[in-house]
mmCIF file of C-alpha atoms and ligand atoms in Angstrom:
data_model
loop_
_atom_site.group_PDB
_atom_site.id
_atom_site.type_symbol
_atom_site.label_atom_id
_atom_site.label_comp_id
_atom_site.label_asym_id
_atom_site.label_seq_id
_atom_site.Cartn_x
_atom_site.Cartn_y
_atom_site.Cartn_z
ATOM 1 C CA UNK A 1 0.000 0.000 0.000
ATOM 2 C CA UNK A 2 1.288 3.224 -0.589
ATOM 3 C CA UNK A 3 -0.249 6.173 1.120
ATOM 4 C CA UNK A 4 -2.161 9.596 0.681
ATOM 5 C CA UNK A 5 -0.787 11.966 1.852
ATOM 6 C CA UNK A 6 -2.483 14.440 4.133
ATOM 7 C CA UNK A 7 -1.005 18.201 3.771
ATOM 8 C CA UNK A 8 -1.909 20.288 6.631
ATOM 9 C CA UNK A 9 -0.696 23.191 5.125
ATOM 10 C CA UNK A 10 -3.523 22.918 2.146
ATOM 11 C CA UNK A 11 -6.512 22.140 5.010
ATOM 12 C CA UNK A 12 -4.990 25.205 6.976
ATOM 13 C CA UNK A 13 -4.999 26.980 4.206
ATOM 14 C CA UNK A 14 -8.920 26.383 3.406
ATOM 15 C CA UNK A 15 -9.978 26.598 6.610
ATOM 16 C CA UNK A 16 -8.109 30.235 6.818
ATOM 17 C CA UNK A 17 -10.022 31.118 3.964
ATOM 18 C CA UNK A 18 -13.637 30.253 5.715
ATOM 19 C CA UNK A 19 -12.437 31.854 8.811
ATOM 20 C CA UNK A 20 -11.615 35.273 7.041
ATOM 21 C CA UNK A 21 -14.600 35.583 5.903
ATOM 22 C CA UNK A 22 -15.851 35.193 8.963
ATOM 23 C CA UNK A 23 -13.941 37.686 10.481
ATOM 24 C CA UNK A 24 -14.923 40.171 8.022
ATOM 25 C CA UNK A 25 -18.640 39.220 9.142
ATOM 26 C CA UNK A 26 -17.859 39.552 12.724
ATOM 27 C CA UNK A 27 -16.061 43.405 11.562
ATOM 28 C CA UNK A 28 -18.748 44.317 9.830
ATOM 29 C CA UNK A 29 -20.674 44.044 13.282
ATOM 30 C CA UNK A 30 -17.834 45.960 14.818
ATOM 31 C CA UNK A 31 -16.722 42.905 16.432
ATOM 32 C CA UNK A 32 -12.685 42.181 15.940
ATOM 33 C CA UNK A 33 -11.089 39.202 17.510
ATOM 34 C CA UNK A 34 -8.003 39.982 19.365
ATOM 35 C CA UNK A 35 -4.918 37.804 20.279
ATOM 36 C CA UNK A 36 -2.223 39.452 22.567
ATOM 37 C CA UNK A 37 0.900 36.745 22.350
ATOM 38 C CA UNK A 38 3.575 37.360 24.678
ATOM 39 C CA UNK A 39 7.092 36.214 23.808
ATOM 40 C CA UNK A 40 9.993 36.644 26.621
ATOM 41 C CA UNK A 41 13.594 36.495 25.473
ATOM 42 C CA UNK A 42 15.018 36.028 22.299
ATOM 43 C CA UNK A 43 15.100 31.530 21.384
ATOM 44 C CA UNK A 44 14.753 31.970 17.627
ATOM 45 C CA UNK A 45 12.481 28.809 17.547
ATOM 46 C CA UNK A 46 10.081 30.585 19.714
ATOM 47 C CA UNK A 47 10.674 33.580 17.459
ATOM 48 C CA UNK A 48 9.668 31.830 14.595
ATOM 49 C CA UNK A 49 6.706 30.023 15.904
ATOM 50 C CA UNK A 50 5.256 33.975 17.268
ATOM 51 C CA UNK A 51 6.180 34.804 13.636
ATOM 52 C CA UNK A 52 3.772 31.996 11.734
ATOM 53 C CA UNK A 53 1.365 32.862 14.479
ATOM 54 C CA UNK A 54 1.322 36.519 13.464
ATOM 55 C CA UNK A 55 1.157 36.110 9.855
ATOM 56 C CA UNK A 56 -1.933 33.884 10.519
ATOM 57 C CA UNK A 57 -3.878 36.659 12.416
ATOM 58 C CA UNK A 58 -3.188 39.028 9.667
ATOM 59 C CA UNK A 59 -4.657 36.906 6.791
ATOM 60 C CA UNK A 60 -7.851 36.122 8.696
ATOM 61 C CA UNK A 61 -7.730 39.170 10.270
ATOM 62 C CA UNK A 62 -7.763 38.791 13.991
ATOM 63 C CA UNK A 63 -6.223 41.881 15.569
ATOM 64 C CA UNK A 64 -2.394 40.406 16.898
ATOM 65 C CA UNK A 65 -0.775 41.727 19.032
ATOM 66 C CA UNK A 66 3.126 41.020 20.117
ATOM 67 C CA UNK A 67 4.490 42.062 23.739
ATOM 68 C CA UNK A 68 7.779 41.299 23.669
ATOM 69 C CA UNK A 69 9.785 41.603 26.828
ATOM 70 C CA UNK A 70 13.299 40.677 28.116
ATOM 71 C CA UNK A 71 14.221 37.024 29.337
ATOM 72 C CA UNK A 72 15.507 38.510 33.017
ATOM 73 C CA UNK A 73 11.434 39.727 32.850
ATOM 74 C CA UNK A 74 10.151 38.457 36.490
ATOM 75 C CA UNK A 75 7.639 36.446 37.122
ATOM 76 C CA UNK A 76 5.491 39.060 39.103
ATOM 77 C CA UNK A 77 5.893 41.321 35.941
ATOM 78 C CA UNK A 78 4.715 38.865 33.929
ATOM 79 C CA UNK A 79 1.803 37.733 36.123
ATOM 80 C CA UNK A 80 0.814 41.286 36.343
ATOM 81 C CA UNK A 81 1.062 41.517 32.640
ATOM 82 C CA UNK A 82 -1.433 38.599 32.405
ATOM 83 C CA UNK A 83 -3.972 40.014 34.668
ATOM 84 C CA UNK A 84 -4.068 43.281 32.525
ATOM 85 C CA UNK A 85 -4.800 41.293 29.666
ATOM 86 C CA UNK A 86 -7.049 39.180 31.485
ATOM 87 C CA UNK A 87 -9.429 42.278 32.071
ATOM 88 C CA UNK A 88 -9.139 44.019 28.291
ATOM 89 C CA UNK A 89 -12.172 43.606 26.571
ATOM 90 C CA UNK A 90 -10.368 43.933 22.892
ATOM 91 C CA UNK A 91 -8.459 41.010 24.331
ATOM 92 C CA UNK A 92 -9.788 37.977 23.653
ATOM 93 C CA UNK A 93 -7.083 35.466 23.530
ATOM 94 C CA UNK A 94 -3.855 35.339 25.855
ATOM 95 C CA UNK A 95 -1.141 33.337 24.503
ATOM 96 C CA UNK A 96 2.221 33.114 26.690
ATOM 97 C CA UNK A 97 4.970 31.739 24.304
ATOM 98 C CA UNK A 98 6.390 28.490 25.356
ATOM 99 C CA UNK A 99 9.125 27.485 26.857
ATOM 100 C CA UNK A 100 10.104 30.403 29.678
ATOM 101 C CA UNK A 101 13.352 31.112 31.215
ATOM 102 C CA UNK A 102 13.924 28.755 33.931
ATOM 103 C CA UNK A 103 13.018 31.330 37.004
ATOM 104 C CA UNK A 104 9.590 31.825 35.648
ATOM 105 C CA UNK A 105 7.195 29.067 36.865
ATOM 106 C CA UNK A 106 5.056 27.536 33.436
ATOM 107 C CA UNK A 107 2.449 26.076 35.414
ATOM 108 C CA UNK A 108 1.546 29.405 37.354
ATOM 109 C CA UNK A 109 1.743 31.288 34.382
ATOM 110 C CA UNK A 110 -0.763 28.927 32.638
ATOM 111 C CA UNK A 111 -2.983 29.098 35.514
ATOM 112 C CA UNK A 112 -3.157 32.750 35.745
ATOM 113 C CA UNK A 113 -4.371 33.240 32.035
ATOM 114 C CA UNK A 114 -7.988 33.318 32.381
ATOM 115 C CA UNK A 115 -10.002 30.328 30.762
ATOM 116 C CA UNK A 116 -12.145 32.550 29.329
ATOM 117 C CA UNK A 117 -8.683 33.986 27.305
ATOM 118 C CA UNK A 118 -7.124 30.692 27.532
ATOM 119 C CA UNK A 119 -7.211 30.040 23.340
ATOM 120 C CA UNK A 120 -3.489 27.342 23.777
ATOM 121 C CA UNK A 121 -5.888 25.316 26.090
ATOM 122 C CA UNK A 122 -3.757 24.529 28.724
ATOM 123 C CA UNK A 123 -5.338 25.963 31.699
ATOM 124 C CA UNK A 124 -6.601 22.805 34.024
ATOM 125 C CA UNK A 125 -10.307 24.562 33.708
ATOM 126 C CA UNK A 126 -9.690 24.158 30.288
ATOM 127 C CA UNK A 127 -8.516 20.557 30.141
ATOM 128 C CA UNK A 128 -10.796 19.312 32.798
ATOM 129 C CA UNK A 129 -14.047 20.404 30.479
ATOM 130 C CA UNK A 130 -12.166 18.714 26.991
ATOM 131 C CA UNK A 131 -11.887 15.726 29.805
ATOM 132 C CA UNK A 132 -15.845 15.550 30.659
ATOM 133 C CA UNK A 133 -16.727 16.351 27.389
ATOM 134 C CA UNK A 134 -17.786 19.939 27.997
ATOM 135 C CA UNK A 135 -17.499 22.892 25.615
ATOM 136 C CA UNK A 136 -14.353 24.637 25.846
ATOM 137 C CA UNK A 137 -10.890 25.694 23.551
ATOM 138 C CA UNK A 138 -9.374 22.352 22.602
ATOM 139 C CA UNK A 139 -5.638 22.148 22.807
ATOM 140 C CA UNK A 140 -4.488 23.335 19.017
ATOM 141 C CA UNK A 141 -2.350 20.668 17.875
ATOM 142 C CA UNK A 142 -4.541 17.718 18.726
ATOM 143 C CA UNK A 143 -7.521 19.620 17.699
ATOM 144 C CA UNK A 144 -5.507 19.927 14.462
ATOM 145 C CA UNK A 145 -5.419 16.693 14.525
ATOM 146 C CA UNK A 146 -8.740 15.448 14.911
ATOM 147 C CA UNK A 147 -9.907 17.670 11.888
ATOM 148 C CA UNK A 148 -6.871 16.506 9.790
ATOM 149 C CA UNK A 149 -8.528 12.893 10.559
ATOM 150 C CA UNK A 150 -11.866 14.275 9.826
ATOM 151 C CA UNK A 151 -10.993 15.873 6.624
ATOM 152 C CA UNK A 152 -10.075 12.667 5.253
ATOM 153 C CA UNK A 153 -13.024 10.886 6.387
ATOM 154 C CA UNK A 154 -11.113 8.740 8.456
ATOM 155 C CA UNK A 155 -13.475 6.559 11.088
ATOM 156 C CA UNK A 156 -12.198 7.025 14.560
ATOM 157 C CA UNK A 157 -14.926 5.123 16.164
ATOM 158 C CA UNK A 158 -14.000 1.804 17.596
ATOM 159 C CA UNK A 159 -10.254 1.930 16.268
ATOM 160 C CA UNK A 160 -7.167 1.492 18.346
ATOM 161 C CA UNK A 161 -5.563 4.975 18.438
ATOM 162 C CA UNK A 162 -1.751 4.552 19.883
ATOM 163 C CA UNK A 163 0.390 7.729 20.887
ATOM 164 C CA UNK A 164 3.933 7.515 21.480
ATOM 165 C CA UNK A 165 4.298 10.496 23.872
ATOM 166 C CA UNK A 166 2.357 11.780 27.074
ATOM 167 C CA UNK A 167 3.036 15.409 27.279
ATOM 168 C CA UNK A 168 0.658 17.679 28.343
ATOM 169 C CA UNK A 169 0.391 19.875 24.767
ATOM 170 C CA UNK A 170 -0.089 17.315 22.390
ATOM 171 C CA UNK A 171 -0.006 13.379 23.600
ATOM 172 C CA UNK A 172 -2.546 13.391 26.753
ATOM 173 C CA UNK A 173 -4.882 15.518 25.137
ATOM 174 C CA UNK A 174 -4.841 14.168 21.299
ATOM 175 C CA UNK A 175 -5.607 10.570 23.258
ATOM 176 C CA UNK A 176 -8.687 12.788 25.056
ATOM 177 C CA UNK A 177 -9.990 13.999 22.344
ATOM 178 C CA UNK A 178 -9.349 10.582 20.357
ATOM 179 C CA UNK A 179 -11.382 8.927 22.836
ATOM 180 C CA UNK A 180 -14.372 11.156 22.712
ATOM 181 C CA UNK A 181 -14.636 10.423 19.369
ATOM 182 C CA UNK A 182 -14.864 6.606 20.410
ATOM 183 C CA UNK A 183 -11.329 5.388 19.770
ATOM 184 C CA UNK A 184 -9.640 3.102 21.657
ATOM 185 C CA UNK A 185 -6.947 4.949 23.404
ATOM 186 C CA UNK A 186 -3.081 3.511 24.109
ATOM 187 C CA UNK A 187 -0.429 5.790 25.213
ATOM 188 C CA UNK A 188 3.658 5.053 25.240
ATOM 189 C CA UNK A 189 6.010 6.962 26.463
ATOM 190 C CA UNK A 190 9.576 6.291 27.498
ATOM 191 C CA UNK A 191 8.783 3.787 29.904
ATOM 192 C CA UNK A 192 7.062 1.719 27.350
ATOM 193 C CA UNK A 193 8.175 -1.841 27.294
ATOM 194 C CA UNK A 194 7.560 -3.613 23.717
ATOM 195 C CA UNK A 195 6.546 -0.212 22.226
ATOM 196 C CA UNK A 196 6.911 -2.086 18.431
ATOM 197 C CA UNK A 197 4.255 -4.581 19.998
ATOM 198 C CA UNK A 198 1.918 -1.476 20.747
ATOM 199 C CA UNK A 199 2.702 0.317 16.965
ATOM 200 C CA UNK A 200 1.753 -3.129 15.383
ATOM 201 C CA UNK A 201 -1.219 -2.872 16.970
ATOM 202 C CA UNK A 202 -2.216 0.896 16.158
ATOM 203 C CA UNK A 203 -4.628 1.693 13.269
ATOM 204 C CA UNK A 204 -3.967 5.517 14.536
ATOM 205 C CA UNK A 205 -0.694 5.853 14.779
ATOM 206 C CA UNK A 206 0.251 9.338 16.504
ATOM 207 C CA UNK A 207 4.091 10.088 17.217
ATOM 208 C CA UNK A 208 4.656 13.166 19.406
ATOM 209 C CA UNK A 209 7.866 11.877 20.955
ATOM 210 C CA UNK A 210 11.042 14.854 19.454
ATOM 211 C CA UNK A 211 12.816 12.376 18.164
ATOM 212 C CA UNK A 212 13.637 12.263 14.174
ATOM 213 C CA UNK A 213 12.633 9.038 12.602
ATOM 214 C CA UNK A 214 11.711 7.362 15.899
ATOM 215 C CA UNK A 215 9.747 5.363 14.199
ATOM 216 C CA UNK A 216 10.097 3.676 10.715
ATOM 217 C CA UNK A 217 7.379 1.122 8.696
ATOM 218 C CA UNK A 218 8.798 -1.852 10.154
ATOM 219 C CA UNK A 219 6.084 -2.284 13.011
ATOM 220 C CA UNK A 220 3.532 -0.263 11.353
ATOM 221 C CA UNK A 221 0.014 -2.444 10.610
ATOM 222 C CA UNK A 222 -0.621 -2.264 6.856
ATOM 223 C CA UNK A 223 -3.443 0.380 6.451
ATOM 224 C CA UNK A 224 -2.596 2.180 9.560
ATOM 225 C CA UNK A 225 -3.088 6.177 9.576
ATOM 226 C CA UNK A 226 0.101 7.607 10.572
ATOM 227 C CA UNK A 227 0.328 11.096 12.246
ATOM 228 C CA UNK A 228 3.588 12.584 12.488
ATOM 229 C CA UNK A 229 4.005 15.417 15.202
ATOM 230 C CA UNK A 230 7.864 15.712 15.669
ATOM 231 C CA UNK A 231 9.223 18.631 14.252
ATOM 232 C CA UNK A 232 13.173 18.213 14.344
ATOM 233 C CA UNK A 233 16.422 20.507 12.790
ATOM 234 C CA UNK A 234 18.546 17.503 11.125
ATOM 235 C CA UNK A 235 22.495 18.584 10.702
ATOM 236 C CA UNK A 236 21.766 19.504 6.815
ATOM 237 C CA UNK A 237 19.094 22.549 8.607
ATOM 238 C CA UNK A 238 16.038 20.916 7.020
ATOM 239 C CA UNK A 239 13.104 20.078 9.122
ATOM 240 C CA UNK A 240 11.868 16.448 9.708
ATOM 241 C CA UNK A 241 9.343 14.365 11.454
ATOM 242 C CA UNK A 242 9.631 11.670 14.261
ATOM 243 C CA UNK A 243 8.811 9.251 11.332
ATOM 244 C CA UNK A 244 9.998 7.927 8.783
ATOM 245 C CA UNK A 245 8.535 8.877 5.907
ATOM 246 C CA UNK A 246 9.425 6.820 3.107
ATOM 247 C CA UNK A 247 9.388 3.439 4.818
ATOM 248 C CA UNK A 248 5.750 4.052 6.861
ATOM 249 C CA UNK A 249 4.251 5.572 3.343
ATOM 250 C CA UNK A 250 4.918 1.715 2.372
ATOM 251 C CA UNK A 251 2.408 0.776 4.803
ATOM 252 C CA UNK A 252 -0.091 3.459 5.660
ATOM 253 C CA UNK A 253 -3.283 4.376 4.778
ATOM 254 C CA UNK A 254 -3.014 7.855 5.284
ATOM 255 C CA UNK A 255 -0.065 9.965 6.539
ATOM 256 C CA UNK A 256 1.338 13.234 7.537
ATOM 257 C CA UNK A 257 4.592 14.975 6.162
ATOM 258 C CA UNK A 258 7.199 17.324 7.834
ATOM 259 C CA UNK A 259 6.801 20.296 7.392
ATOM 260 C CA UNK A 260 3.446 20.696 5.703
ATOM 261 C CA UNK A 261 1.152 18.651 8.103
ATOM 262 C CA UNK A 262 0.432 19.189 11.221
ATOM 263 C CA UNK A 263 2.359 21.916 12.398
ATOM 264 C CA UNK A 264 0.089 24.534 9.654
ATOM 265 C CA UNK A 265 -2.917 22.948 11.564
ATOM 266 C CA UNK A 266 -1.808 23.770 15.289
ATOM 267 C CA UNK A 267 -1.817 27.822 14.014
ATOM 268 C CA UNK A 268 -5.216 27.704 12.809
ATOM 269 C CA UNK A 269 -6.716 26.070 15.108
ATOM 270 C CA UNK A 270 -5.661 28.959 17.729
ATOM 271 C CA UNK A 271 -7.268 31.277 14.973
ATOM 272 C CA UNK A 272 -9.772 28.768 15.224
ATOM 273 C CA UNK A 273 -9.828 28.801 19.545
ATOM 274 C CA UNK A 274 -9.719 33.297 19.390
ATOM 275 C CA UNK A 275 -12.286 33.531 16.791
ATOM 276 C CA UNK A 276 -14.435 31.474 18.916
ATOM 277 C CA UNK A 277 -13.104 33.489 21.947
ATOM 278 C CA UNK A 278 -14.333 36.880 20.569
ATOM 279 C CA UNK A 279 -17.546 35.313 19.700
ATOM 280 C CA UNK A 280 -18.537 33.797 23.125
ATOM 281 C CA UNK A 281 -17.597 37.113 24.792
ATOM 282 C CA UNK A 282 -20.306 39.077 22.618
ATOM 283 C CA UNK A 283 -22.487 36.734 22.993
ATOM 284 C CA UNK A 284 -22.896 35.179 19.749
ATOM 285 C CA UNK A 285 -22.250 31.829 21.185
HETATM 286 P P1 NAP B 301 7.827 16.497 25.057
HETATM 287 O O1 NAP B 301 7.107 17.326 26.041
HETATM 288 O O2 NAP B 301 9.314 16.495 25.041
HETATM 289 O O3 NAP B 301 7.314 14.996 25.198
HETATM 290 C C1 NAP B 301 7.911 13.968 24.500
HETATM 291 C C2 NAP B 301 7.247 12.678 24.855
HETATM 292 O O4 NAP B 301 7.932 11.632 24.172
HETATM 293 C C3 NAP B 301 7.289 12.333 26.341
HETATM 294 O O5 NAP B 301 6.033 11.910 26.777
HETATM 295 C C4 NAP B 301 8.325 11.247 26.428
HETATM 296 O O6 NAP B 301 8.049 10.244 27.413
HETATM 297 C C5 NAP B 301 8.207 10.575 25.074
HETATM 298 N N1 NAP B 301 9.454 9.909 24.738
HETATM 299 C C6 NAP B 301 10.697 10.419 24.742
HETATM 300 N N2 NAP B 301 11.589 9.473 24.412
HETATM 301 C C7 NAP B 301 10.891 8.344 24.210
HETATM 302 C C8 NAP B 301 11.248 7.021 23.872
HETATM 303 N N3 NAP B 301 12.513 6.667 23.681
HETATM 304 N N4 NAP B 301 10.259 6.116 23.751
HETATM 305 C C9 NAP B 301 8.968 6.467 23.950
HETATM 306 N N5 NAP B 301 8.572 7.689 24.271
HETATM 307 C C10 NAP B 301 9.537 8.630 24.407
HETATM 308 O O7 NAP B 301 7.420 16.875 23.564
HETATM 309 P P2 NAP B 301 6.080 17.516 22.950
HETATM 310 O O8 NAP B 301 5.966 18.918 23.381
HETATM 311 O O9 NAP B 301 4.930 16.596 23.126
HETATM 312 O O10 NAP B 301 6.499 17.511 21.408
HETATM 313 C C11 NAP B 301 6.814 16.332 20.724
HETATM 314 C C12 NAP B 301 7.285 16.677 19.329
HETATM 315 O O11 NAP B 301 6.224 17.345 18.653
HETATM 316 C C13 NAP B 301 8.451 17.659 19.267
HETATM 317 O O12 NAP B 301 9.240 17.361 18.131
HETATM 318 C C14 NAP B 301 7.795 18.993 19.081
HETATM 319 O O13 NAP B 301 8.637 19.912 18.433
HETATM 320 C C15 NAP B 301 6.649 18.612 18.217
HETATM 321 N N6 NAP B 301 5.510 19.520 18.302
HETATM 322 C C16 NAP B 301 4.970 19.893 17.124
HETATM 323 C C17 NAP B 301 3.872 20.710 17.133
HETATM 324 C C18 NAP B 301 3.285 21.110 15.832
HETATM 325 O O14 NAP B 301 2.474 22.005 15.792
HETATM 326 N N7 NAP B 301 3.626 20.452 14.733
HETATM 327 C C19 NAP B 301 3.311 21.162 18.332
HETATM 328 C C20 NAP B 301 3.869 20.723 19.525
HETATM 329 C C21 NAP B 301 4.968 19.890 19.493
HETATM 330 P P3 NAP B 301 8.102 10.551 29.004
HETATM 331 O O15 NAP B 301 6.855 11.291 29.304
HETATM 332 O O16 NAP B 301 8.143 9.204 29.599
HETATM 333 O O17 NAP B 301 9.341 11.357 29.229
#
């Protein structure tokens, strides 16, 4: 079997389009969705990432704006920061760039975001509703996911969904939001025993792990949909995934590449999360 590919960057770049005009029907009511990011220091990934962001909000036309403030920032300036935005009206979506400088707690920056705000969908309000299946801003890169899946027509129900990787941005809540849509739900991680036992098994194959080619078509069940998270610098510069392309595209039914899959999606899905944002807080939802 040789696979279809699924470009993210070509379902981002539709779904853009539909949100656009939806912005421009949200302006016309004098309603503009705002997304303050706030980057500290200078990590040129990070950079970058703020960068794609940015470019998104212009072409859908959510109002961005970019605070950009010193890695020796403190914390108590920065959770200050947050509770200014917190109470802006033309603010509707706070998103603190990830990672911070080590003397800046994540967790209790995270926590002071307000849900309402809190378009990344990492506050524990937030991730306890996706857990008990109540309305709320999905995570972006598994809710990426799940419409990458959906685009393709790809049955979820009843299938064995595996994820290598449990972190707290894209494993544990793409396995969430996998099992509300009636998958069946393993997670590895680096404790794993027998992982190649557990990728034989997947028909959803997810690999958010950081490592490139982690994992090649050897173990991979023939028809399995293969979603590739890892976003690594090899030495030549280029960018590739945590699978091997090539060899899995052998086997799959469906897969993602790197770049150009899911990493497009994650971005507009936080258009996605502020869009909705501005909405709920004028009452349209
Ligand atoms: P992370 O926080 O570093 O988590 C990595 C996970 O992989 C952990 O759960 C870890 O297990 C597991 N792992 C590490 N080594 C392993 C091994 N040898 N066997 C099995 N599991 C292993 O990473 P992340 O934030 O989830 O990101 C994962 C990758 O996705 C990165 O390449 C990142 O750049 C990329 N990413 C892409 C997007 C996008 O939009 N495309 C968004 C977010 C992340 P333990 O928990 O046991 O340590």
């Amino acid at each position: 079997m040789t696979a279809e590919v699924i470009y993210g960057n070509e379902l981002a770049q539709s779904l853009r389009d539909e949100m656009k005009e939806e912005v421009n029907e949200l302006r016309s009511k004098g309603i503009i969705p705002g997304l303050t990011v706030v980057l500290i220091g200078d990590d040129p990934a990070s950079k970058s990432y703020v960068k794609g962001k940015q470019k998104a909000s212009d072409y859908v036309g959510v109002a961005s704006e970019l605070i950009e403030l010193p890695a020796e920032t403190t914390q108590e300036e920065l959770l200050g920061l947050i509770d200014e935005l917190n109470t802006k009206d033309s603010v509707h979506g706070i998103l603190v760039q990830l990672p911070l400088p080590d003397h800046i707690d994540e967790q209790l920056v995270i926590e002071a975001i307000s849900p309402d705000k809190d378009v990344d969908g990492f506050h524990p309000i937030s991730i306890g509703r996706m857990m008990t299946g109540k309305d709320t801003f999905y995570p972006c890169t598994p809710y990426g996911i799940i419409k990458m899946l959906q685009s393709k027509q790809i049955e979820i129900e009843g299938k064995h969904a595996v994820i290598i990787g449990r972190s707290n941005i894209v494993g544990k809540p793409v396995g969430q939001l996998l099992l509300a849509e009636n998958a069946t739900v393993t997670y590895c991680h680096s404790r794993t025993k027998d992982m190649e036992k557990f990728i034989a098994m997947a028909d959803i194959l997810i690999v958010a792990v950081g490592k490139a080619h982690f994992v090649n078509g050897d173990h991979i069940k023939e028809g399995a949909v293969v979603i590739d998270v890892g976003v690594n610098r090899i030495e030549d510069g280029s960018l590739t995934g945590d699978v091997d392309f090539d060899s899995a595209a052998e086997k799959a039914s469906f897969i993602t590449p790197v770049p150009r899959g899911v990493g497009p999606m994650t971005i507009t899905m936080l258009m996605h999360n502020t869009i909705k944002s501005a909405k709920k807080a004028n009452g349209l939802l």
